[in-house]
């Protein structure tokens, strides 16, 4: 409950206008449908907002894997000058402490006289985010033995997905790679085939990927493999958000990662299968936030 309140609270930003929810809308796909997100003062970020749905199952966070956990990730945006714009993390927790209504929630969740801490705030947000999961998709039911859960085309697409090589990267429960120890991200080079015509068309080499976080040349254009669940809710696609449709994303991936050109039928079947990865979303209600004290208003 506390984490949900913090997730929705724009007062964790310097302008009081941007919250986690602003870029990760849990009333829909867990993202913001912009190519790249907009933060405080209209600043535009450099990457597409990944969905928060099922992020709990990923072994590392952010496109470049710079956060080892949901707790680490929660500490990133508030002090990012483009995203939420607070001066530093001390300023974030100081803002929370100045809202007296939060204290009882922190004390109930964590106990102790000094319950309102940055680590506790991050733990709470992460705890809420771990409730944001979408099991029981048509594919999940099929995998459990319900043979009629997939349509004929979706079943054909599942086979095509495997046959053309998509599962070399998109595997596991989230189709984001194998289960790994926390903080051990599953990264792949993208694009692998730089001579693909899609590389120039969608400017896929402009961002250095993981190298921008590690500073290592060998990490250039490595990216955490994203989940394929709920794709119909998360357009546009890729780290720069320049691909607007799933069928085009399938063609881009086949060309840049597998050096293959798929037929229209193959693309259509794979897209149908990907639709079977959308699961039911748990109902979300807006939280009631504690009131803003008058001396917090500039």
PDB file of C-alpha atoms in Angstrom:
ATOM      1  CA  UNK A   1       0.000   0.000   0.000  1.00  0.00           C
ATOM      2  CA  UNK A   2       2.822   2.429   0.881  1.00  0.00           C
ATOM      3  CA  UNK A   3       4.732   1.576  -2.294  1.00  0.00           C
ATOM      4  CA  UNK A   4       1.649   2.178  -4.391  1.00  0.00           C
ATOM      5  CA  UNK A   5       1.202   5.600  -2.820  1.00  0.00           C
ATOM      6  CA  UNK A   6       4.816   6.542  -3.529  1.00  0.00           C
ATOM      7  CA  UNK A   7       4.546   5.167  -7.071  1.00  0.00           C
ATOM      8  CA  UNK A   8       1.633   7.484  -7.829  1.00  0.00           C
ATOM      9  CA  UNK A   9       2.941  10.528  -5.935  1.00  0.00           C
ATOM     10  CA  UNK A  10       4.249  13.353  -8.195  1.00  0.00           C
ATOM     11  CA  UNK A  11       5.670  15.149  -5.155  1.00  0.00           C
ATOM     12  CA  UNK A  12       8.737  12.922  -5.464  1.00  0.00           C
ATOM     13  CA  UNK A  13       9.705  15.141  -8.429  1.00  0.00           C
ATOM     14  CA  UNK A  14      11.191  18.634  -8.276  1.00  0.00           C
ATOM     15  CA  UNK A  15       8.173  20.226  -9.972  1.00  0.00           C
ATOM     16  CA  UNK A  16       5.539  18.120  -8.255  1.00  0.00           C
ATOM     17  CA  UNK A  17       4.275  17.019 -11.655  1.00  0.00           C
ATOM     18  CA  UNK A  18       6.007  13.708 -12.494  1.00  0.00           C
ATOM     19  CA  UNK A  19       5.575  10.374 -10.743  1.00  0.00           C
ATOM     20  CA  UNK A  20       6.557   6.779 -11.543  1.00  0.00           C
ATOM     21  CA  UNK A  21       3.028   6.444 -12.910  1.00  0.00           C
ATOM     22  CA  UNK A  22       3.645   9.277 -15.391  1.00  0.00           C
ATOM     23  CA  UNK A  23       5.894   7.080 -17.523  1.00  0.00           C
ATOM     24  CA  UNK A  24       4.645   3.671 -16.375  1.00  0.00           C
ATOM     25  CA  UNK A  25       0.868   3.780 -16.579  1.00  0.00           C
ATOM     26  CA  UNK A  26      -0.487   0.734 -14.736  1.00  0.00           C
ATOM     27  CA  UNK A  27      -4.018   1.601 -15.816  1.00  0.00           C
ATOM     28  CA  UNK A  28      -2.907   0.326 -19.223  1.00  0.00           C
ATOM     29  CA  UNK A  29       0.347  -1.122 -20.566  1.00  0.00           C
ATOM     30  CA  UNK A  30       2.797   0.006 -17.889  1.00  0.00           C
ATOM     31  CA  UNK A  31       4.517   2.479 -20.211  1.00  0.00           C
ATOM     32  CA  UNK A  32       3.631   5.874 -21.726  1.00  0.00           C
ATOM     33  CA  UNK A  33       3.313   5.225 -25.495  1.00  0.00           C
ATOM     34  CA  UNK A  34       5.857   7.910 -26.318  1.00  0.00           C
ATOM     35  CA  UNK A  35       8.984   7.110 -28.331  1.00  0.00           C
ATOM     36  CA  UNK A  36      10.943   8.457 -25.358  1.00  0.00           C
ATOM     37  CA  UNK A  37       9.553   9.754 -22.089  1.00  0.00           C
ATOM     38  CA  UNK A  38       8.934  13.332 -20.983  1.00  0.00           C
ATOM     39  CA  UNK A  39      10.107  14.432 -17.546  1.00  0.00           C
ATOM     40  CA  UNK A  40      10.159  17.636 -15.521  1.00  0.00           C
ATOM     41  CA  UNK A  41      10.138  20.967 -17.372  1.00  0.00           C
ATOM     42  CA  UNK A  42       9.289  19.123 -20.592  1.00  0.00           C
ATOM     43  CA  UNK A  43      12.694  17.446 -20.814  1.00  0.00           C
ATOM     44  CA  UNK A  44      12.681  14.534 -23.245  1.00  0.00           C
ATOM     45  CA  UNK A  45      14.548  11.380 -22.295  1.00  0.00           C
ATOM     46  CA  UNK A  46      16.720   9.317 -24.590  1.00  0.00           C
ATOM     47  CA  UNK A  47      14.973   5.946 -24.359  1.00  0.00           C
ATOM     48  CA  UNK A  48      11.567   4.344 -24.527  1.00  0.00           C
ATOM     49  CA  UNK A  49       9.969   3.600 -21.149  1.00  0.00           C
ATOM     50  CA  UNK A  50       9.937  -0.178 -20.559  1.00  0.00           C
ATOM     51  CA  UNK A  51       6.741  -1.660 -19.211  1.00  0.00           C
ATOM     52  CA  UNK A  52       6.568  -2.169 -15.457  1.00  0.00           C
ATOM     53  CA  UNK A  53       4.260  -5.175 -15.882  1.00  0.00           C
ATOM     54  CA  UNK A  54       6.178  -8.370 -15.053  1.00  0.00           C
ATOM     55  CA  UNK A  55       9.379  -6.385 -14.401  1.00  0.00           C
ATOM     56  CA  UNK A  56       9.569  -8.325 -11.133  1.00  0.00           C
ATOM     57  CA  UNK A  57      10.693 -11.379 -13.102  1.00  0.00           C
ATOM     58  CA  UNK A  58      13.623  -9.647 -14.824  1.00  0.00           C
ATOM     59  CA  UNK A  59      17.066 -10.220 -13.320  1.00  0.00           C
ATOM     60  CA  UNK A  60      18.197  -6.670 -14.060  1.00  0.00           C
ATOM     61  CA  UNK A  61      16.448  -3.351 -14.723  1.00  0.00           C
ATOM     62  CA  UNK A  62      16.626  -0.557 -17.331  1.00  0.00           C
ATOM     63  CA  UNK A  63      17.428  -1.132 -20.998  1.00  0.00           C
ATOM     64  CA  UNK A  64      21.144  -1.115 -20.198  1.00  0.00           C
ATOM     65  CA  UNK A  65      20.846  -3.203 -17.022  1.00  0.00           C
ATOM     66  CA  UNK A  66      22.384  -0.566 -14.787  1.00  0.00           C
ATOM     67  CA  UNK A  67      20.101  -1.465 -11.854  1.00  0.00           C
ATOM     68  CA  UNK A  68      20.397  -4.903 -10.292  1.00  0.00           C
ATOM     69  CA  UNK A  69      16.933  -4.927  -8.730  1.00  0.00           C
ATOM     70  CA  UNK A  70      13.593  -3.168  -8.571  1.00  0.00           C
ATOM     71  CA  UNK A  71      14.825  -1.474  -5.379  1.00  0.00           C
ATOM     72  CA  UNK A  72      17.876  -0.082  -7.199  1.00  0.00           C
ATOM     73  CA  UNK A  73      15.733   0.954 -10.141  1.00  0.00           C
ATOM     74  CA  UNK A  74      13.321   2.874  -7.903  1.00  0.00           C
ATOM     75  CA  UNK A  75      16.181   5.130  -6.779  1.00  0.00           C
ATOM     76  CA  UNK A  76      17.112   6.133 -10.328  1.00  0.00           C
ATOM     77  CA  UNK A  77      14.391   8.392 -11.793  1.00  0.00           C
ATOM     78  CA  UNK A  78      13.785  10.765  -8.811  1.00  0.00           C
ATOM     79  CA  UNK A  79      17.319  12.209  -8.929  1.00  0.00           C
ATOM     80  CA  UNK A  80      17.656  12.045 -12.714  1.00  0.00           C
ATOM     81  CA  UNK A  81      17.698  15.658 -13.990  1.00  0.00           C
ATOM     82  CA  UNK A  82      15.625  14.776 -17.051  1.00  0.00           C
ATOM     83  CA  UNK A  83      13.098  12.462 -15.400  1.00  0.00           C
ATOM     84  CA  UNK A  84      11.959  13.643 -11.952  1.00  0.00           C
ATOM     85  CA  UNK A  85      14.629  16.258 -11.385  1.00  0.00           C
ATOM     86  CA  UNK A  86      15.296  16.197  -7.634  1.00  0.00           C
ATOM     87  CA  UNK A  87      18.722  17.533  -6.672  1.00  0.00           C
ATOM     88  CA  UNK A  88      19.787  14.220  -5.129  1.00  0.00           C
ATOM     89  CA  UNK A  89      18.356  11.249  -3.248  1.00  0.00           C
ATOM     90  CA  UNK A  90      18.654  13.041   0.102  1.00  0.00           C
ATOM     91  CA  UNK A  91      16.292  15.672  -1.261  1.00  0.00           C
ATOM     92  CA  UNK A  92      13.829  12.948  -2.224  1.00  0.00           C
ATOM     93  CA  UNK A  93      13.554  11.414   1.230  1.00  0.00           C
ATOM     94  CA  UNK A  94      13.556  14.891   2.814  1.00  0.00           C
ATOM     95  CA  UNK A  95      10.502  15.724   0.705  1.00  0.00           C
ATOM     96  CA  UNK A  96       8.748  12.567   1.886  1.00  0.00           C
ATOM     97  CA  UNK A  97       9.601  13.333   5.542  1.00  0.00           C
ATOM     98  CA  UNK A  98       7.998  16.759   5.177  1.00  0.00           C
ATOM     99  CA  UNK A  99       4.674  15.105   4.384  1.00  0.00           C
ATOM    100  CA  UNK A 100       3.594  13.996   7.900  1.00  0.00           C
ATOM    101  CA  UNK A 101       0.886  11.687   6.605  1.00  0.00           C
ATOM    102  CA  UNK A 102       3.481   9.287   5.259  1.00  0.00           C
ATOM    103  CA  UNK A 103       5.096   8.523   8.628  1.00  0.00           C
ATOM    104  CA  UNK A 104       2.391   6.151   9.935  1.00  0.00           C
ATOM    105  CA  UNK A 105       2.563   4.102   6.752  1.00  0.00           C
ATOM    106  CA  UNK A 106       6.370   3.764   6.973  1.00  0.00           C
ATOM    107  CA  UNK A 107       6.152   2.861  10.672  1.00  0.00           C
ATOM    108  CA  UNK A 108       3.463   0.245  10.040  1.00  0.00           C
ATOM    109  CA  UNK A 109       5.441  -1.286   7.169  1.00  0.00           C
ATOM    110  CA  UNK A 110       8.941  -1.211   8.689  1.00  0.00           C
ATOM    111  CA  UNK A 111       8.699  -0.390  12.390  1.00  0.00           C
ATOM    112  CA  UNK A 112      11.195   1.637  14.391  1.00  0.00           C
ATOM    113  CA  UNK A 113      11.494   5.323  15.167  1.00  0.00           C
ATOM    114  CA  UNK A 114      13.400   6.138  11.967  1.00  0.00           C
ATOM    115  CA  UNK A 115      11.233   4.266   9.489  1.00  0.00           C
ATOM    116  CA  UNK A 116      11.135   6.983   6.821  1.00  0.00           C
ATOM    117  CA  UNK A 117      14.327   6.207   4.900  1.00  0.00           C
ATOM    118  CA  UNK A 118      15.255   6.109   1.245  1.00  0.00           C
ATOM    119  CA  UNK A 119      15.919   2.371   1.350  1.00  0.00           C
ATOM    120  CA  UNK A 120      12.508   1.756   2.875  1.00  0.00           C
ATOM    121  CA  UNK A 121      10.844   3.930   0.235  1.00  0.00           C
ATOM    122  CA  UNK A 122      12.572   1.951  -2.513  1.00  0.00           C
ATOM    123  CA  UNK A 123      11.631  -1.340  -0.838  1.00  0.00           C
ATOM    124  CA  UNK A 124       8.006  -0.271  -0.677  1.00  0.00           C
ATOM    125  CA  UNK A 125       7.854   0.794  -4.325  1.00  0.00           C
ATOM    126  CA  UNK A 126       9.479  -2.492  -5.347  1.00  0.00           C
ATOM    127  CA  UNK A 127       6.997  -4.437  -3.201  1.00  0.00           C
ATOM    128  CA  UNK A 128       4.108  -2.781  -5.044  1.00  0.00           C
ATOM    129  CA  UNK A 129       5.739  -3.415  -8.420  1.00  0.00           C
ATOM    130  CA  UNK A 130       6.024  -7.122  -7.579  1.00  0.00           C
ATOM    131  CA  UNK A 131       2.222  -7.270  -7.569  1.00  0.00           C
ATOM    132  CA  UNK A 132       2.148  -6.111 -11.198  1.00  0.00           C
ATOM    133  CA  UNK A 133       2.138  -9.471 -12.929  1.00  0.00           C
ATOM    134  CA  UNK A 134      -0.047 -10.882 -15.713  1.00  0.00           C
ATOM    135  CA  UNK A 135      -0.122 -14.688 -15.580  1.00  0.00           C
ATOM    136  CA  UNK A 136      -2.695 -16.947 -17.214  1.00  0.00           C
ATOM    137  CA  UNK A 137      -2.410 -15.704 -20.786  1.00  0.00           C
ATOM    138  CA  UNK A 138      -3.674 -17.954 -23.576  1.00  0.00           C
ATOM    139  CA  UNK A 139      -0.114 -19.206 -24.002  1.00  0.00           C
ATOM    140  CA  UNK A 140       0.213 -19.985 -20.277  1.00  0.00           C
ATOM    141  CA  UNK A 141      -2.982 -22.016 -20.368  1.00  0.00           C
ATOM    142  CA  UNK A 142      -1.734 -23.824 -23.479  1.00  0.00           C
ATOM    143  CA  UNK A 143       1.599 -24.587 -21.793  1.00  0.00           C
ATOM    144  CA  UNK A 144      -0.309 -26.112 -18.875  1.00  0.00           C
ATOM    145  CA  UNK A 145      -2.091 -28.503 -21.210  1.00  0.00           C
ATOM    146  CA  UNK A 146      -5.182 -26.609 -22.403  1.00  0.00           C
ATOM    147  CA  UNK A 147      -4.782 -27.506 -26.070  1.00  0.00           C
ATOM    148  CA  UNK A 148      -7.571 -25.237 -27.312  1.00  0.00           C
ATOM    149  CA  UNK A 149      -6.208 -22.144 -25.550  1.00  0.00           C
ATOM    150  CA  UNK A 150      -4.356 -21.108 -28.718  1.00  0.00           C
ATOM    151  CA  UNK A 151      -6.030 -20.537 -32.058  1.00  0.00           C
ATOM    152  CA  UNK A 152      -4.755 -22.519 -35.030  1.00  0.00           C
ATOM    153  CA  UNK A 153      -2.798 -19.493 -36.236  1.00  0.00           C
ATOM    154  CA  UNK A 154      -1.328 -18.797 -32.787  1.00  0.00           C
ATOM    155  CA  UNK A 155      -0.166 -22.401 -32.497  1.00  0.00           C
ATOM    156  CA  UNK A 156       1.377 -22.135 -35.954  1.00  0.00           C
ATOM    157  CA  UNK A 157       3.032 -18.884 -34.892  1.00  0.00           C
ATOM    158  CA  UNK A 158       4.494 -20.541 -31.795  1.00  0.00           C
ATOM    159  CA  UNK A 159       6.185 -23.096 -34.026  1.00  0.00           C
ATOM    160  CA  UNK A 160       7.376 -20.429 -36.459  1.00  0.00           C
ATOM    161  CA  UNK A 161       8.710 -18.347 -33.565  1.00  0.00           C
ATOM    162  CA  UNK A 162      10.906 -21.274 -32.532  1.00  0.00           C
ATOM    163  CA  UNK A 163      11.837 -22.438 -36.028  1.00  0.00           C
ATOM    164  CA  UNK A 164      13.174 -19.089 -37.255  1.00  0.00           C
ATOM    165  CA  UNK A 165      15.289 -18.641 -34.109  1.00  0.00           C
ATOM    166  CA  UNK A 166      13.450 -16.086 -31.954  1.00  0.00           C
ATOM    167  CA  UNK A 167      13.826 -18.324 -28.904  1.00  0.00           C
ATOM    168  CA  UNK A 168      17.613 -17.942 -28.953  1.00  0.00           C
ATOM    169  CA  UNK A 169      16.999 -14.677 -27.063  1.00  0.00           C
ATOM    170  CA  UNK A 170      13.311 -14.597 -26.160  1.00  0.00           C
ATOM    171  CA  UNK A 171      12.916 -17.570 -23.851  1.00  0.00           C
ATOM    172  CA  UNK A 172      11.866 -18.263 -20.276  1.00  0.00           C
ATOM    173  CA  UNK A 173       8.710 -17.286 -18.428  1.00  0.00           C
ATOM    174  CA  UNK A 174       8.780 -13.673 -19.634  1.00  0.00           C
ATOM    175  CA  UNK A 175      10.298 -14.410 -23.057  1.00  0.00           C
ATOM    176  CA  UNK A 176      13.125 -12.119 -21.928  1.00  0.00           C
ATOM    177  CA  UNK A 177      15.829 -14.745 -21.467  1.00  0.00           C
ATOM    178  CA  UNK A 178      16.613 -17.478 -18.971  1.00  0.00           C
ATOM    179  CA  UNK A 179      16.156 -17.112 -15.236  1.00  0.00           C
ATOM    180  CA  UNK A 180      19.410 -15.736 -13.832  1.00  0.00           C
ATOM    181  CA  UNK A 181      20.643 -14.659 -10.391  1.00  0.00           C
ATOM    182  CA  UNK A 182      19.527 -11.125  -9.422  1.00  0.00           C
ATOM    183  CA  UNK A 183      21.714  -8.493 -11.014  1.00  0.00           C
ATOM    184  CA  UNK A 184      22.941 -10.850 -13.743  1.00  0.00           C
ATOM    185  CA  UNK A 185      21.281  -9.431 -16.815  1.00  0.00           C
ATOM    186  CA  UNK A 186      20.630 -11.306 -20.043  1.00  0.00           C
ATOM    187  CA  UNK A 187      22.119  -9.055 -22.710  1.00  0.00           C
ATOM    188  CA  UNK A 188      22.314  -9.437 -26.474  1.00  0.00           C
ATOM    189  CA  UNK A 189      23.893  -7.336 -29.188  1.00  0.00           C
ATOM    190  CA  UNK A 190      21.388  -5.288 -31.146  1.00  0.00           C
ATOM    191  CA  UNK A 191      21.696  -4.934 -34.054  1.00  0.00           C
ATOM    192  CA  UNK A 192      23.737  -8.061 -34.744  1.00  0.00           C
ATOM    193  CA  UNK A 193      23.705  -7.609 -38.525  1.00  0.00           C
ATOM    194  CA  UNK A 194      24.571  -3.950 -38.964  1.00  0.00           C
ATOM    195  CA  UNK A 195      24.134  -4.127 -42.760  1.00  0.00           C
ATOM    196  CA  UNK A 196      20.386  -4.675 -42.393  1.00  0.00           C
ATOM    197  CA  UNK A 197      18.449  -1.846 -44.111  1.00  0.00           C
ATOM    198  CA  UNK A 198      16.438  -1.414 -40.919  1.00  0.00           C
ATOM    199  CA  UNK A 199      19.519  -0.246 -39.010  1.00  0.00           C
ATOM    200  CA  UNK A 200      19.659   3.052 -40.882  1.00  0.00           C
ATOM    201  CA  UNK A 201      15.884   3.330 -41.236  1.00  0.00           C
ATOM    202  CA  UNK A 202      15.366   3.244 -37.463  1.00  0.00           C
ATOM    203  CA  UNK A 203      18.713   4.695 -36.359  1.00  0.00           C
ATOM    204  CA  UNK A 204      19.554   1.600 -34.331  1.00  0.00           C
ATOM    205  CA  UNK A 205      23.257   2.353 -33.844  1.00  0.00           C
ATOM    206  CA  UNK A 206      22.892   5.861 -32.403  1.00  0.00           C
ATOM    207  CA  UNK A 207      22.650   4.646 -28.783  1.00  0.00           C
ATOM    208  CA  UNK A 208      25.604   2.729 -27.328  1.00  0.00           C
ATOM    209  CA  UNK A 209      23.357   0.651 -25.075  1.00  0.00           C
ATOM    210  CA  UNK A 210      25.003  -0.981 -22.072  1.00  0.00           C
ATOM    211  CA  UNK A 211      28.318   0.740 -22.823  1.00  0.00           C
ATOM    212  CA  UNK A 212      26.744   4.047 -21.795  1.00  0.00           C
ATOM    213  CA  UNK A 213      26.341   2.606 -18.283  1.00  0.00           C
ATOM    214  CA  UNK A 214      29.588   0.631 -17.965  1.00  0.00           C
ATOM    215  CA  UNK A 215      31.951   2.750 -20.054  1.00  0.00           C
ATOM    216  CA  UNK A 216      33.312  -0.441 -21.627  1.00  0.00           C
ATOM    217  CA  UNK A 217      33.771  -0.570 -25.388  1.00  0.00           C
ATOM    218  CA  UNK A 218      32.923  -4.269 -25.450  1.00  0.00           C
ATOM    219  CA  UNK A 219      29.450  -3.449 -24.118  1.00  0.00           C
ATOM    220  CA  UNK A 220      28.556  -1.270 -27.113  1.00  0.00           C
ATOM    221  CA  UNK A 221      25.090  -2.034 -28.441  1.00  0.00           C
ATOM    222  CA  UNK A 222      24.383  -4.674 -25.818  1.00  0.00           C
ATOM    223  CA  UNK A 223      20.827  -4.472 -24.487  1.00  0.00           C
ATOM    224  CA  UNK A 224      18.817  -6.286 -21.876  1.00  0.00           C
ATOM    225  CA  UNK A 225      16.434  -8.539 -23.778  1.00  0.00           C
ATOM    226  CA  UNK A 226      12.922  -7.114 -23.245  1.00  0.00           C
ATOM    227  CA  UNK A 227       9.860  -9.137 -22.349  1.00  0.00           C
ATOM    228  CA  UNK A 228       7.417 -10.044 -25.114  1.00  0.00           C
ATOM    229  CA  UNK A 229       4.397 -10.227 -22.836  1.00  0.00           C
ATOM    230  CA  UNK A 230       1.537  -7.751 -23.401  1.00  0.00           C
ATOM    231  CA  UNK A 231       3.134  -6.296 -26.546  1.00  0.00           C
ATOM    232  CA  UNK A 232      -0.191  -5.075 -27.880  1.00  0.00           C
ATOM    233  CA  UNK A 233      -0.238  -2.650 -24.933  1.00  0.00           C
ATOM    234  CA  UNK A 234       3.291  -1.260 -25.248  1.00  0.00           C
ATOM    235  CA  UNK A 235       3.755   0.395 -28.651  1.00  0.00           C
ATOM    236  CA  UNK A 236       6.028   1.941 -29.842  1.00  0.00           C
ATOM    237  CA  UNK A 237       8.864  -0.573 -29.736  1.00  0.00           C
ATOM    238  CA  UNK A 238      12.622  -0.855 -29.188  1.00  0.00           C
ATOM    239  CA  UNK A 239      14.878   1.299 -27.039  1.00  0.00           C
ATOM    240  CA  UNK A 240      14.268   4.399 -29.161  1.00  0.00           C
ATOM    241  CA  UNK A 241      10.558   3.839 -29.707  1.00  0.00           C
ATOM    242  CA  UNK A 242      10.759   4.366 -33.449  1.00  0.00           C
ATOM    243  CA  UNK A 243       8.937   1.202 -34.564  1.00  0.00           C
ATOM    244  CA  UNK A 244       5.195   1.567 -34.195  1.00  0.00           C
ATOM    245  CA  UNK A 245       3.715  -1.839 -35.022  1.00  0.00           C
ATOM    246  CA  UNK A 246       4.355  -5.401 -33.894  1.00  0.00           C
ATOM    247  CA  UNK A 247       4.531  -6.782 -37.424  1.00  0.00           C
ATOM    248  CA  UNK A 248       7.215  -4.261 -38.337  1.00  0.00           C
ATOM    249  CA  UNK A 249       9.089  -5.082 -35.118  1.00  0.00           C
ATOM    250  CA  UNK A 250       9.068  -8.772 -36.102  1.00  0.00           C
ATOM    251  CA  UNK A 251      10.514  -7.930 -39.525  1.00  0.00           C
ATOM    252  CA  UNK A 252      13.186  -5.718 -37.954  1.00  0.00           C
ATOM    253  CA  UNK A 253      14.230  -8.421 -35.507  1.00  0.00           C
ATOM    254  CA  UNK A 254      14.348 -11.140 -38.156  1.00  0.00           C
ATOM    255  CA  UNK A 255      16.585  -8.986 -40.341  1.00  0.00           C
ATOM    256  CA  UNK A 256      18.879  -7.419 -37.737  1.00  0.00           C
ATOM    257  CA  UNK A 257      19.230 -10.411 -35.414  1.00  0.00           C
ATOM    258  CA  UNK A 258      18.772 -13.479 -37.593  1.00  0.00           C
ATOM    259  CA  UNK A 259      19.726 -12.142 -41.039  1.00  0.00           C
ATOM    260  CA  UNK A 260      16.415 -13.457 -42.361  1.00  0.00           C
ATOM    261  CA  UNK A 261      13.569 -12.037 -44.414  1.00  0.00           C
ATOM    262  CA  UNK A 262      10.266 -13.536 -43.303  1.00  0.00           C
ATOM    263  CA  UNK A 263       7.250 -14.069 -45.523  1.00  0.00           C
ATOM    264  CA  UNK A 264       4.052 -12.159 -44.822  1.00  0.00           C
ATOM    265  CA  UNK A 265       2.509 -15.418 -43.580  1.00  0.00           C
ATOM    266  CA  UNK A 266       5.371 -16.045 -41.158  1.00  0.00           C
ATOM    267  CA  UNK A 267       5.104 -12.504 -39.806  1.00  0.00           C
ATOM    268  CA  UNK A 268       1.341 -12.756 -39.442  1.00  0.00           C
ATOM    269  CA  UNK A 269       1.597 -16.070 -37.606  1.00  0.00           C
ATOM    270  CA  UNK A 270       4.284 -14.812 -35.208  1.00  0.00           C
ATOM    271  CA  UNK A 271       2.260 -11.677 -34.480  1.00  0.00           C
ATOM    272  CA  UNK A 272      -0.771 -13.860 -33.730  1.00  0.00           C
ATOM    273  CA  UNK A 273       1.316 -15.929 -31.316  1.00  0.00           C
ATOM    274  CA  UNK A 274       2.676 -12.816 -29.599  1.00  0.00           C
ATOM    275  CA  UNK A 275      -0.919 -11.755 -28.993  1.00  0.00           C
ATOM    276  CA  UNK A 276      -1.359 -14.952 -26.987  1.00  0.00           C
ATOM    277  CA  UNK A 277       1.201 -13.640 -24.472  1.00  0.00           C
ATOM    278  CA  UNK A 278      -1.171 -10.963 -23.180  1.00  0.00           C
ATOM    279  CA  UNK A 279      -2.505 -11.942 -19.773  1.00  0.00           C
ATOM    280  CA  UNK A 280      -5.278 -10.565 -17.552  1.00  0.00           C
ATOM    281  CA  UNK A 281      -4.241  -7.493 -15.593  1.00  0.00           C
ATOM    282  CA  UNK A 282      -4.949  -7.253 -11.864  1.00  0.00           C
ATOM    283  CA  UNK A 283      -7.362  -4.422 -11.125  1.00  0.00           C
ATOM    284  CA  UNK A 284      -5.695  -1.148 -10.176  1.00  0.00           C
ATOM    285  CA  UNK A 285      -7.284   1.623  -8.121  1.00  0.00           C
ATOM    286  CA  UNK A 286      -5.861   5.073  -7.548  1.00  0.00           C
ATOM    287  CA  UNK A 287      -4.472   5.546  -4.018  1.00  0.00           C
ATOM    288  CA  UNK A 288      -5.454   8.363  -1.675  1.00  0.00           C
ATOM    289  CA  UNK A 289      -2.238  10.290  -0.926  1.00  0.00           C
ATOM    290  CA  UNK A 290      -1.502  12.095   2.339  1.00  0.00           C
ATOM    291  CA  UNK A 291      -2.127  15.855   2.178  1.00  0.00           C
ATOM    292  CA  UNK A 292       0.489  18.419   1.233  1.00  0.00           C
ATOM    293  CA  UNK A 293       1.403  20.643   4.208  1.00  0.00           C
ATOM    294  CA  UNK A 294       1.231  24.340   3.448  1.00  0.00           C
ATOM    295  CA  UNK A 295       4.891  24.979   4.241  1.00  0.00           C
ATOM    296  CA  UNK A 296       5.893  22.567   1.485  1.00  0.00           C
ATOM    297  CA  UNK A 297       4.334  24.797  -1.161  1.00  0.00           C
ATOM    298  CA  UNK A 298       6.701  27.300  -2.793  1.00  0.00           C
TER     299      UNK A 298
END
